PDB file of C-alpha atoms and ligand atoms in Angstrom:
ATOM      1  CA  MET A   5       0.003   0.072   0.061  1.00  0.00           C
ATOM      2  CA  ASN A   6       1.879   2.993  -1.238  1.00  0.00           C
ATOM      3  CA  TYR A   7      -0.863   5.499  -2.009  1.00  0.00           C
ATOM      4  CA  ARG A   8      -1.276   8.158   0.647  1.00  0.00           C
ATOM      5  CA  HIS A   9      -4.081  10.851  -0.289  1.00  0.00           C
ATOM      6  CA  ALA A  10      -2.076  13.455   1.793  1.00  0.00           C
ATOM      7  CA  PHE A  11      -0.022  14.223  -1.587  1.00  0.00           C
ATOM      8  CA  HIS A  12      -3.420  14.697  -3.706  1.00  0.00           C
ATOM      9  CA  ALA A  13      -6.001  16.020  -1.363  1.00  0.00           C
ATOM     10  CA  GLY A  14      -7.732  19.076  -2.759  1.00  0.00           C
ATOM     11  CA  ASN A  15      -6.773  18.371  -6.329  1.00  0.00           C
ATOM     12  CA  HIS A  16      -9.235  18.643  -9.117  1.00  0.00           C
ATOM     13  CA  ALA A  17     -10.459  15.319  -8.981  1.00  0.00           C
ATOM     14  CA  ASP A  18     -11.332  15.814  -5.392  1.00  0.00           C
ATOM     15  CA  VAL A  19     -13.224  18.856  -6.104  1.00  0.00           C
ATOM     16  CA  PHE A  20     -15.344  17.075  -8.477  1.00  0.00           C
ATOM     17  CA  LYS A  21     -15.809  14.192  -6.150  1.00  0.00           C
ATOM     18  CA  HIS A  22     -16.452  15.874  -3.011  1.00  0.00           C
ATOM     19  CA  ALA A  23     -19.080  18.487  -4.619  1.00  0.00           C
ATOM     20  CA  ALA A  24     -21.132  15.389  -5.671  1.00  0.00           C
ATOM     21  CA  LEU A  25     -20.631  13.618  -2.444  1.00  0.00           C
ATOM     22  CA  SER A  26     -22.013  16.787  -0.623  1.00  0.00           C
ATOM     23  CA  PHE A  27     -25.086  16.755  -3.082  1.00  0.00           C
ATOM     24  CA  VAL A  28     -26.129  13.491  -2.099  1.00  0.00           C
ATOM     25  CA  LEU A  29     -25.311  14.254   1.667  1.00  0.00           C
ATOM     26  CA  GLU A  30     -27.479  17.411   1.435  1.00  0.00           C
ATOM     27  CA  ARG A  31     -30.489  15.133  -0.016  1.00  0.00           C
ATOM     28  CA  LEU A  32     -29.951  12.672   2.728  1.00  0.00           C
ATOM     29  CA  THR A  33     -30.650  15.223   5.461  1.00  0.00           C
ATOM     30  CA  GLU A  34     -33.977  16.517   3.806  1.00  0.00           C
ATOM     31  CA  LYS A  35     -35.921  13.673   5.508  1.00  0.00           C
ATOM     32  CA  PRO A  36     -36.054  13.538   9.162  1.00  0.00           C
ATOM     33  CA  ALA A  37     -35.310   9.674   9.367  1.00  0.00           C
ATOM     34  CA  PRO A  38     -31.832   9.047  10.291  1.00  0.00           C
ATOM     35  CA  PHE A  39     -29.205   7.477   7.610  1.00  0.00           C
ATOM     36  CA  ALA A  40     -25.893   5.718   7.781  1.00  0.00           C
ATOM     37  CA  VAL A  41     -23.013   6.091   5.523  1.00  0.00           C
ATOM     38  CA  LEU A  42     -20.381   3.765   5.007  1.00  0.00           C
ATOM     39  CA  ASP A  43     -17.026   5.195   3.728  1.00  0.00           C
ATOM     40  CA  THR A  44     -15.032   2.230   2.661  1.00  0.00           C
ATOM     41  CA  HIS A  45     -11.697   3.919   1.589  1.00  0.00           C
ATOM     42  CA  ALA A  46     -11.774   6.946   4.059  1.00  0.00           C
ATOM     43  CA  GLY A  47      -7.918   8.215   4.217  1.00  0.00           C
ATOM     44  CA  ILE A  48      -7.336  10.799   7.436  1.00  0.00           C
ATOM     45  CA  GLY A  49     -10.121  12.845   7.278  1.00  0.00           C
ATOM     46  CA  VAL A  50      -8.582  16.341   7.050  1.00  0.00           C
ATOM     47  CA  TYR A  51      -5.398  17.173   5.081  1.00  0.00           C
ATOM     48  CA  ASP A  52      -3.058  19.933   5.972  1.00  0.00           C
ATOM     49  CA  LEU A  53      -2.247  21.898   2.921  1.00  0.00           C
ATOM     50  CA  ALA A  54       1.257  23.397   4.345  1.00  0.00           C
ATOM     51  CA  GLY A  55       2.157  19.732   5.261  1.00  0.00           C
ATOM     52  CA  ASP A  56       5.328  17.977   3.595  1.00  0.00           C
ATOM     53  CA  GLU A  57       3.181  15.912   1.373  1.00  0.00           C
ATOM     54  CA  ALA A  58       0.961  18.669   0.265  1.00  0.00           C
ATOM     55  CA  ARG A  59       3.837  20.811  -0.509  1.00  0.00           C
ATOM     56  CA  ARG A  60       5.928  18.493  -2.154  1.00  0.00           C
ATOM     57  CA  ASN A  61       3.602  18.607  -5.441  1.00  0.00           C
ATOM     58  CA  PRO A  62       1.013  21.010  -4.639  1.00  0.00           C
ATOM     59  CA  GLU A  63      -1.874  19.470  -6.590  1.00  0.00           C
ATOM     60  CA  PHE A  64      -4.460  21.193  -4.611  1.00  0.00           C
ATOM     61  CA  GLU A  65      -3.363  24.475  -6.050  1.00  0.00           C
ATOM     62  CA  ALA A  66      -4.797  23.438  -9.456  1.00  0.00           C
ATOM     63  CA  GLY A  67      -8.065  22.305  -7.519  1.00  0.00           C
ATOM     64  CA  VAL A  68      -9.391  23.659  -4.269  1.00  0.00           C
ATOM     65  CA  GLY A  69      -6.880  26.426  -4.660  1.00  0.00           C
ATOM     66  CA  ARG A  70      -8.747  27.760  -7.723  1.00  0.00           C
ATOM     67  CA  ILE A  71     -12.367  27.976  -6.242  1.00  0.00           C
ATOM     68  CA  PHE A  72     -11.570  28.874  -2.713  1.00  0.00           C
ATOM     69  CA  ASP A  73     -11.523  32.391  -2.998  1.00  0.00           C
ATOM     70  CA  ARG A  74     -13.764  32.878  -6.128  1.00  0.00           C
ATOM     71  CA  GLY A  75     -16.292  30.435  -4.530  1.00  0.00           C
ATOM     72  CA  LEU A  76     -18.698  27.877  -6.425  1.00  0.00           C
ATOM     73  CA  ASP A  77     -22.376  28.550  -6.586  1.00  0.00           C
ATOM     74  CA  ALA A  78     -23.195  25.500  -8.286  1.00  0.00           C
ATOM     75  CA  ALA A  79     -21.907  23.390  -5.193  1.00  0.00           C
ATOM     76  CA  SER A  80     -22.704  25.776  -2.226  1.00  0.00           C
ATOM     77  CA  ALA A  81     -23.102  23.181   0.479  1.00  0.00           C
ATOM     78  CA  TYR A  82     -19.505  21.897  -0.362  1.00  0.00           C
ATOM     79  CA  MET A  83     -18.099  25.354  -0.341  1.00  0.00           C
ATOM     80  CA  GLU A  84     -19.691  26.014   2.962  1.00  0.00           C
ATOM     81  CA  ARG A  85     -17.805  23.252   4.551  1.00  0.00           C
ATOM     82  CA  LEU A  86     -14.652  24.475   2.974  1.00  0.00           C
ATOM     83  CA  ARG A  87     -15.238  27.581   4.481  1.00  0.00           C
ATOM     84  CA  GLU A  88     -15.886  26.294   7.931  1.00  0.00           C
ATOM     85  CA  ALA A  89     -12.885  24.117   7.658  1.00  0.00           C
ATOM     86  CA  ASN A  90     -10.661  27.252   6.785  1.00  0.00           C
ATOM     87  CA  GLY A  91     -12.196  30.584   7.630  1.00  0.00           C
ATOM     88  CA  ALA A  92     -10.538  33.075   5.145  1.00  0.00           C
ATOM     89  CA  LYS A  93      -7.372  31.396   4.257  1.00  0.00           C
ATOM     90  CA  LEU A  94      -7.009  28.174   2.861  1.00  0.00           C
ATOM     91  CA  THR A  95      -4.827  26.003   4.809  1.00  0.00           C
ATOM     92  CA  VAL A  96      -6.612  22.429   5.232  1.00  0.00           C
ATOM     93  CA  TYR A  97      -8.459  20.293   3.043  1.00  0.00           C
ATOM     94  CA  PRO A  98     -11.664  18.136   4.447  1.00  0.00           C
ATOM     95  CA  GLY A  99     -11.529  14.707   2.926  1.00  0.00           C
ATOM     96  CA  SER A 100     -14.676  12.268   2.524  1.00  0.00           C
ATOM     97  CA  PRO A 101     -15.244  11.148   6.366  1.00  0.00           C
ATOM     98  CA  GLU A 102     -15.014  15.030   7.444  1.00  0.00           C
ATOM     99  CA  LEU A 103     -17.284  16.270   4.665  1.00  0.00           C
ATOM    100  CA  ILE A 104     -19.845  13.340   5.780  1.00  0.00           C
ATOM    101  CA  ARG A 105     -19.143  14.192   9.338  1.00  0.00           C
ATOM    102  CA  SER A 106     -20.207  17.601   8.670  1.00  0.00           C
ATOM    103  CA  PHE A 107     -23.555  16.505   7.464  1.00  0.00           C
ATOM    104  CA  LEU A 108     -24.511  14.041  10.429  1.00  0.00           C
ATOM    105  CA  ARG A 109     -27.497  14.953  12.594  1.00  0.00           C
ATOM    106  CA  GLU A 110     -27.640  13.368  16.179  1.00  0.00           C
ATOM    107  CA  ARG A 111     -29.185  10.018  15.098  1.00  0.00           C
ATOM    108  CA  ASP A 112     -27.228   9.533  11.733  1.00  0.00           C
ATOM    109  CA  GLN A 113     -24.116   7.621  11.497  1.00  0.00           C
ATOM    110  CA  LEU A 114     -20.809   7.083   9.667  1.00  0.00           C
ATOM    111  CA  ILE A 115     -18.820   3.957   9.602  1.00  0.00           C
ATOM    112  CA  ALA A 116     -15.236   4.732   8.057  1.00  0.00           C
ATOM    113  CA  CYS A 117     -12.940   2.055   6.798  1.00  0.00           C
ATOM    114  CA  GLU A 118      -9.282   2.586   6.088  1.00  0.00           C
ATOM    115  CA  LEU A 119      -6.750  -0.349   5.708  1.00  0.00           C
ATOM    116  CA  HIS A 120      -3.474   1.452   6.350  1.00  0.00           C
ATOM    117  CA  PRO A 121      -2.455   1.179   9.686  1.00  0.00           C
ATOM    118  CA  GLU A 122      -1.079   5.075  10.366  1.00  0.00           C
ATOM    119  CA  ASP A 123      -4.086   6.566   8.385  1.00  0.00           C
ATOM    120  CA  ALA A 124      -6.654   4.342  10.344  1.00  0.00           C
ATOM    121  CA  ALA A 125      -5.029   5.275  13.650  1.00  0.00           C
ATOM    122  CA  ARG A 126      -5.253   9.193  12.767  1.00  0.00           C
ATOM    123  CA  LEU A 127      -8.701   8.869  11.857  1.00  0.00           C
ATOM    124  CA  LYS A 128      -9.587   6.936  14.781  1.00  0.00           C
ATOM    125  CA  ALA A 129      -7.981   9.753  16.927  1.00  0.00           C
ATOM    126  CA  ARG A 130     -10.013  12.296  14.934  1.00  0.00           C
ATOM    127  CA  TYR A 131     -13.345  10.839  15.961  1.00  0.00           C
ATOM    128  CA  ARG A 132     -12.791   9.162  19.210  1.00  0.00           C
ATOM    129  CA  ARG A 133     -15.106  11.450  21.194  1.00  0.00           C
ATOM    130  CA  ASP A 134     -18.035  11.459  18.425  1.00  0.00           C
ATOM    131  CA  PRO A 135     -20.568   8.500  19.272  1.00  0.00           C
ATOM    132  CA  ARG A 136     -22.031   8.845  15.700  1.00  0.00           C
ATOM    133  CA  ILE A 137     -18.734   7.722  14.000  1.00  0.00           C
ATOM    134  CA  ALA A 138     -17.233   4.098  14.254  1.00  0.00           C
ATOM    135  CA  VAL A 139     -13.769   4.122  12.441  1.00  0.00           C
ATOM    136  CA  HIS A 140     -12.426   0.164  11.377  1.00  0.00           C
ATOM    137  CA  GLN A 141      -9.019  -0.356  10.287  1.00  0.00           C
ATOM    138  CA  ARG A 142      -9.959  -2.856   7.826  1.00  0.00           C
ATOM    139  CA  ASP A 143     -10.621  -3.612   4.055  1.00  0.00           C
ATOM    140  CA  GLY A 144     -13.225  -1.606   3.043  1.00  0.00           C
ATOM    141  CA  TYR A 145     -14.691  -4.078   0.040  1.00  0.00           C
ATOM    142  CA  GLU A 146     -15.061  -6.850   2.878  1.00  0.00           C
ATOM    143  CA  ALA A 147     -17.003  -4.242   5.006  1.00  0.00           C
ATOM    144  CA  VAL A 148     -19.270  -3.846   2.317  1.00  0.00           C
ATOM    145  CA  ASN A 149     -20.284  -7.629   2.618  1.00  0.00           C
ATOM    146  CA  ALA A 150     -20.013  -7.440   6.512  1.00  0.00           C
ATOM    147  CA  LEU A 151     -21.630  -4.527   7.653  1.00  0.00           C
ATOM    148  CA  LEU A 152     -24.490  -3.955   5.077  1.00  0.00           C
ATOM    149  CA  PRO A 153     -27.298  -3.225   5.199  1.00  0.00           C
ATOM    150  CA  PRO A 154     -27.153  -1.134   8.103  1.00  0.00           C
ATOM    151  CA  ARG A 155     -30.051  -1.001  10.547  1.00  0.00           C
ATOM    152  CA  GLU A 156     -31.097   2.575   9.166  1.00  0.00           C
ATOM    153  CA  ARG A 157     -32.868   1.697   5.875  1.00  0.00           C
ATOM    154  CA  ARG A 158     -31.681   4.834   4.174  1.00  0.00           C
ATOM    155  CA  GLY A 159     -28.124   6.166   3.260  1.00  0.00           C
ATOM    156  CA  LEU A 160     -24.898   5.874   1.217  1.00  0.00           C
ATOM    157  CA  VAL A 161     -22.101   3.602   0.535  1.00  0.00           C
ATOM    158  CA  PHE A 162     -19.017   5.947  -0.748  1.00  0.00           C
ATOM    159  CA  ILE A 163     -16.292   3.779  -2.335  1.00  0.00           C
ATOM    160  CA  ASP A 164     -13.088   5.593  -3.503  1.00  0.00           C
ATOM    161  CA  PRO A 165     -10.092   3.343  -3.954  1.00  0.00           C
ATOM    162  CA  PRO A 166      -6.638   4.558  -4.635  1.00  0.00           C
ATOM    163  CA  PHE A 167      -6.617   2.448  -7.774  1.00  0.00           C
ATOM    164  CA  GLU A 168      -3.101   1.348  -7.179  1.00  0.00           C
ATOM    165  CA  ASP A 169      -2.985  -1.990  -8.846  1.00  0.00           C
ATOM    166  CA  GLU A 170      -4.842  -3.960 -11.612  1.00  0.00           C
ATOM    167  CA  ALA A 171      -7.031  -5.745  -9.442  1.00  0.00           C
ATOM    168  CA  GLU A 172      -8.914  -2.716  -8.108  1.00  0.00           C
ATOM    169  CA  THR A 173     -11.535  -2.560 -10.799  1.00  0.00           C
ATOM    170  CA  GLU A 174     -12.568  -6.169 -10.284  1.00  0.00           C
ATOM    171  CA  ARG A 175     -12.703  -5.795  -6.557  1.00  0.00           C
ATOM    172  CA  LEU A 176     -14.811  -2.620  -6.953  1.00  0.00           C
ATOM    173  CA  THR A 177     -17.155  -4.261  -9.514  1.00  0.00           C
ATOM    174  CA  ALA A 178     -17.580  -6.928  -7.139  1.00  0.00           C
ATOM    175  CA  ALA A 179     -18.339  -4.841  -4.052  1.00  0.00           C
ATOM    176  CA  LEU A 180     -20.878  -2.679  -6.186  1.00  0.00           C
ATOM    177  CA  ALA A 181     -22.829  -5.665  -7.258  1.00  0.00           C
ATOM    178  CA  SER A 182     -22.872  -7.330  -4.130  1.00  0.00           C
ATOM    179  CA  GLY A 183     -23.444  -4.193  -1.974  1.00  0.00           C
ATOM    180  CA  LEU A 184     -26.570  -3.412  -4.400  1.00  0.00           C
ATOM    181  CA  ARG A 185     -27.827  -6.956  -3.763  1.00  0.00           C
ATOM    182  CA  ARG A 186     -27.443  -6.391   0.059  1.00  0.00           C
ATOM    183  CA  TRP A 187     -28.851  -3.090   0.132  1.00  0.00           C
ATOM    184  CA  SER A 188     -31.120  -2.376  -2.707  1.00  0.00           C
ATOM    185  CA  ALA A 189     -32.313   0.943  -1.283  1.00  0.00           C
ATOM    186  CA  GLY A 190     -28.813   2.534  -0.405  1.00  0.00           C
ATOM    187  CA  VAL A 191     -27.244   5.198  -2.691  1.00  0.00           C
ATOM    188  CA  PHE A 192     -23.717   3.779  -3.867  1.00  0.00           C
ATOM    189  CA  MET A 193     -21.317   6.065  -5.179  1.00  0.00           C
ATOM    190  CA  ALA A 194     -17.919   4.599  -6.930  1.00  0.00           C
ATOM    191  CA  TRP A 195     -15.234   7.006  -8.074  1.00  0.00           C
ATOM    192  CA  TYR A 196     -12.818   5.882 -10.889  1.00  0.00           C
ATOM    193  CA  PRO A 197      -9.753   7.665 -12.463  1.00  0.00           C
ATOM    194  CA  LEU A 198     -10.001   8.383 -16.115  1.00  0.00           C
ATOM    195  CA  THR A 199      -6.878   6.747 -17.187  1.00  0.00           C
ATOM    196  CA  ASP A 200      -8.443   3.629 -18.976  1.00  0.00           C
ATOM    197  CA  ALA A 201     -11.806   3.882 -20.428  1.00  0.00           C
ATOM    198  CA  ARG A 202     -12.535   0.069 -19.806  1.00  0.00           C
ATOM    199  CA  VAL A 203     -12.847   0.868 -16.059  1.00  0.00           C
ATOM    200  CA  GLY A 204     -16.016   3.395 -16.316  1.00  0.00           C
ATOM    201  CA  GLU A 205     -17.580   0.529 -18.634  1.00  0.00           C
ATOM    202  CA  ARG A 206     -16.923  -2.160 -16.341  1.00  0.00           C
ATOM    203  CA  LEU A 207     -18.538  -0.074 -13.493  1.00  0.00           C
ATOM    204  CA  SER A 208     -21.596   0.907 -15.437  1.00  0.00           C
ATOM    205  CA  ARG A 209     -21.961  -2.891 -16.180  1.00  0.00           C
ATOM    206  CA  ALA A 210     -21.916  -3.541 -12.764  1.00  0.00           C
ATOM    207  CA  ALA A 211     -24.329  -0.858 -11.742  1.00  0.00           C
ATOM    208  CA  LEU A 212     -26.949  -2.295 -14.175  1.00  0.00           C
ATOM    209  CA  ALA A 213     -26.340  -5.760 -13.226  1.00  0.00           C
ATOM    210  CA  GLY A 214     -28.678  -5.133 -10.129  1.00  0.00           C
ATOM    211  CA  ALA A 215     -31.180  -3.679 -12.515  1.00  0.00           C
ATOM    212  CA  PHE A 216     -31.656  -0.222 -10.742  1.00  0.00           C
ATOM    213  CA  PRO A 217     -33.118   2.220 -12.994  1.00  0.00           C
ATOM    214  CA  LYS A 218     -31.633   5.407 -11.341  1.00  0.00           C
ATOM    215  CA  ALA A 219     -27.643   4.883 -12.160  1.00  0.00           C
ATOM    216  CA  LEU A 220     -25.765   7.637 -13.160  1.00  0.00           C
ATOM    217  CA  ARG A 221     -22.229   7.798 -14.739  1.00  0.00           C
ATOM    218  CA  ALA A 222     -20.676  11.363 -14.456  1.00  0.00           C
ATOM    219  CA  GLU A 223     -17.147  12.188 -15.795  1.00  0.00           C
ATOM    220  CA  PHE A 224     -15.317  15.569 -15.309  1.00  0.00           C
ATOM    221  CA  ALA A 225     -11.598  15.730 -16.999  1.00  0.00           C
ATOM    222  CA  ALA A 226      -9.940  18.800 -15.978  1.00  0.00           C
ATOM    223  CA  TYR A 227      -7.355  18.461 -18.673  1.00  0.00           C
ATOM    224  CA  ALA A 228      -7.268  17.082 -22.238  1.00  0.00           C
ATOM    225  CA  ALA A 229      -5.809  13.575 -22.831  1.00  0.00           C
ATOM    226  CA  ASP A 230      -2.606  15.249 -24.428  1.00  0.00           C
ATOM    227  CA  GLU A 231      -2.490  17.703 -21.657  1.00  0.00           C
ATOM    228  CA  ALA A 232      -1.791  15.540 -18.633  1.00  0.00           C
ATOM    229  CA  SER A 233      -1.569  11.886 -17.381  1.00  0.00           C
ATOM    230  CA  PHE A 234      -4.200  12.351 -14.405  1.00  0.00           C
ATOM    231  CA  ARG A 235      -7.113  13.850 -16.302  1.00  0.00           C
ATOM    232  CA  GLY A 236      -9.839  13.701 -13.788  1.00  0.00           C
ATOM    233  CA  GLY A 237     -12.209  11.086 -12.443  1.00  0.00           C
ATOM    234  CA  GLY A 238     -15.513   9.554 -12.868  1.00  0.00           C
ATOM    235  CA  LEU A 239     -18.514   8.698 -10.664  1.00  0.00           C
ATOM    236  CA  ILE A 240     -21.020   5.871 -10.799  1.00  0.00           C
ATOM    237  CA  VAL A 241     -24.000   6.547  -8.665  1.00  0.00           C
ATOM    238  CA  CYS A 242     -26.713   4.113  -8.402  1.00  0.00           C
ATOM    239  CA  ASN A 243     -30.182   4.719  -7.027  1.00  0.00           C
ATOM    240  CA  ALA A 244     -29.072   8.538  -7.443  1.00  0.00           C
ATOM    241  CA  PRO A 245     -31.248  11.114  -5.685  1.00  0.00           C
ATOM    242  CA  TRP A 246     -33.872  12.771  -7.647  1.00  0.00           C
ATOM    243  CA  ARG A 247     -32.387  15.645  -9.908  1.00  0.00           C
ATOM    244  CA  LEU A 248     -28.628  14.716  -8.832  1.00  0.00           C
ATOM    245  CA  ASP A 249     -28.096  15.050 -12.822  1.00  0.00           C
ATOM    246  CA  GLU A 250     -29.286  18.299 -13.009  1.00  0.00           C
ATOM    247  CA  LYS A 251     -26.866  19.425  -9.966  1.00  0.00           C
ATOM    248  CA  LEU A 252     -23.961  17.427 -11.846  1.00  0.00           C
ATOM    249  CA  ARG A 253     -24.484  19.074 -14.909  1.00  0.00           C
ATOM    250  CA  ALA A 254     -24.677  22.575 -13.445  1.00  0.00           C
ATOM    251  CA  LEU A 255     -21.402  21.653 -11.168  1.00  0.00           C
ATOM    252  CA  CYS A 256     -19.576  20.362 -14.432  1.00  0.00           C
ATOM    253  CA  GLU A 257     -20.331  23.801 -16.335  1.00  0.00           C
ATOM    254  CA  ALA A 258     -19.031  25.443 -13.464  1.00  0.00           C
ATOM    255  CA  LEU A 259     -15.972  23.618 -12.918  1.00  0.00           C
ATOM    256  CA  ALA A 260     -15.252  23.663 -16.805  1.00  0.00           C
ATOM    257  CA  GLY A 261     -14.457  27.356 -16.659  1.00  0.00           C
ATOM    258  CA  VAL A 262     -12.460  27.326 -13.547  1.00  0.00           C
ATOM    259  CA  LEU A 263     -10.248  24.000 -13.436  1.00  0.00           C
ATOM    260  CA  GLY A 264      -7.939  23.019 -16.099  1.00  0.00           C
ATOM    261  CA  ASP A 265      -6.126  25.205 -19.086  1.00  0.00           C
ATOM    262  CA  GLY A 266      -9.460  26.067 -20.906  1.00  0.00           C
ATOM    263  CA  ARG A 267      -9.914  22.257 -22.484  1.00  0.00           C
ATOM    264  CA  ALA A 268     -11.946  20.993 -19.806  1.00  0.00           C
ATOM    265  CA  SER A 269     -14.706  18.242 -20.595  1.00  0.00           C
ATOM    266  CA  TRP A 270     -17.232  16.235 -19.145  1.00  0.00           C
ATOM    267  CA  ARG A 271     -20.039  13.417 -19.723  1.00  0.00           C
ATOM    268  CA  LEU A 272     -23.044  13.071 -17.691  1.00  0.00           C
ATOM    269  CA  GLU A 273     -25.009   9.848 -18.770  1.00  0.00           C
ATOM    270  CA  GLN A 274     -28.121   7.984 -17.075  1.00  0.00           C
ATOM    271  CA  LEU A 275     -27.431   4.387 -17.425  1.00  0.00           C
ATOM    272  CA  THR A 276     -29.981   2.187 -18.893  1.00  0.00           C
ATOM    273  CA  PRO A 277     -29.999  -1.399 -19.777  1.00  0.00           C
ATOM    274  CA  ALA A 278     -28.608  -2.274 -23.147  1.00  0.00           C
TER     275      ALA A 278
HETATM  276  C1  SAM B 322      -8.366   7.805  -2.641  1.00  0.00           C
HETATM  277  S1  SAM B 322      -7.932   7.626  -0.904  1.00  0.00           S
HETATM  278  C2  SAM B 322      -9.238   8.070   0.009  1.00  0.00           C
HETATM  279  C3  SAM B 322      -9.522   9.145   0.051  1.00  0.00           C
HETATM  280  C4  SAM B 322     -10.882   9.803   0.774  1.00  0.00           C
HETATM  281  N1  SAM B 322     -12.106   8.790   0.381  1.00  0.00           N
HETATM  282  C5  SAM B 322     -11.350  11.122   0.850  1.00  0.00           C
HETATM  283  O1  SAM B 322     -12.130  11.429  -0.222  1.00  0.00           O
HETATM  284  O2  SAM B 322     -10.903  11.812   1.501  1.00  0.00           O
HETATM  285  C6  SAM B 322      -7.773   5.909  -0.718  1.00  0.00           C
HETATM  286  C7  SAM B 322      -7.540   5.289   0.698  1.00  0.00           C
HETATM  287  O3  SAM B 322      -7.972   4.031   0.586  1.00  0.00           O
HETATM  288  C8  SAM B 322      -6.831   3.323   1.357  1.00  0.00           C
HETATM  289  N2  SAM B 322      -7.035   1.951   1.015  1.00  0.00           N
HETATM  290  C9  SAM B 322      -6.314   1.289   0.308  1.00  0.00           C
HETATM  291  N3  SAM B 322      -6.770   0.169   0.240  1.00  0.00           N
HETATM  292  C10 SAM B 322      -7.826   0.014   0.797  1.00  0.00           C
HETATM  293  C11 SAM B 322      -8.760  -0.989   1.175  1.00  0.00           C
HETATM  294  N4  SAM B 322      -8.582  -2.320   0.850  1.00  0.00           N
HETATM  295  N5  SAM B 322      -9.772  -0.800   2.193  1.00  0.00           N
HETATM  296  C12 SAM B 322      -9.756   0.318   3.032  1.00  0.00           C
HETATM  297  N6  SAM B 322      -9.002   1.395   2.680  1.00  0.00           N
HETATM  298  C13 SAM B 322      -7.961   1.212   1.712  1.00  0.00           C
HETATM  299  C14 SAM B 322      -5.756   4.112   1.445  1.00  0.00           C
HETATM  300  O4  SAM B 322      -4.671   3.898   2.274  1.00  0.00           O
HETATM  301  C15 SAM B 322      -6.130   5.477   0.829  1.00  0.00           C
HETATM  302  O5  SAM B 322      -6.121   6.287   2.300  1.00  0.00           O
END
């Protein structure tokens, strides 16, 4: 396990991914019944943008650094969280568990899994006093099988793997399919990098295997293929909340004007069985 998110936190892909995550969380808080979130690959929660890792190759400058001062009306809840975490000056980046935490009400819960021992220890320490949050040092894919469905009948599974090796797509595809079988009412959100077109295709097929009518595929590339080796990322969302597509469209339009070098592109597709 070499991947450490501290080197990448707040980059252009994080901005797209986390703004989209905030849309789903916002919708979950619209109903009074409690919800549960399983964050399978959680990282450390909050990233110090002045720390060694972030400074070595400051990817955040071309990501959150471009939106922090000017704002992002298309993702106001996400912007609010960035401002709450930072005040007036951008110094930290809230990762997925911290964003999720900020939406939890008294009876909602977050289960966060992180396999890396040091990162899991940091995450545990961060949330040790919050009874709504359980941190497990464990394989997030196994947690999908072991912990779903949660006792709350509504909620989200957020799957954001590092894509360090070839087997990742296979494991993610299997987890998505088995998670949907176990918890057919849950929203599932899985992230993938736009490095190999086959990954998005395979995940789309896995989303459709459960015959879920409300599956969306959204991709945002800050750069053109000949400009950067890491262009951006995609999301597969199963049981997508109503009008998520509209919010994602507005988000992509807004981000295309701010991120990248003027050649950003995006796609949004409602997945339907062939
Ligand atoms: C892309 S980062 C996650 C970032 C985080 N979701 C966020 O948005 O702030 C992937 C994380 O997954 C962890 N990881 C790798 N393999 C894992 C596995 N099988 N189960 C759980 N965590 C894993 C890595 O240590 C890394 O912290």
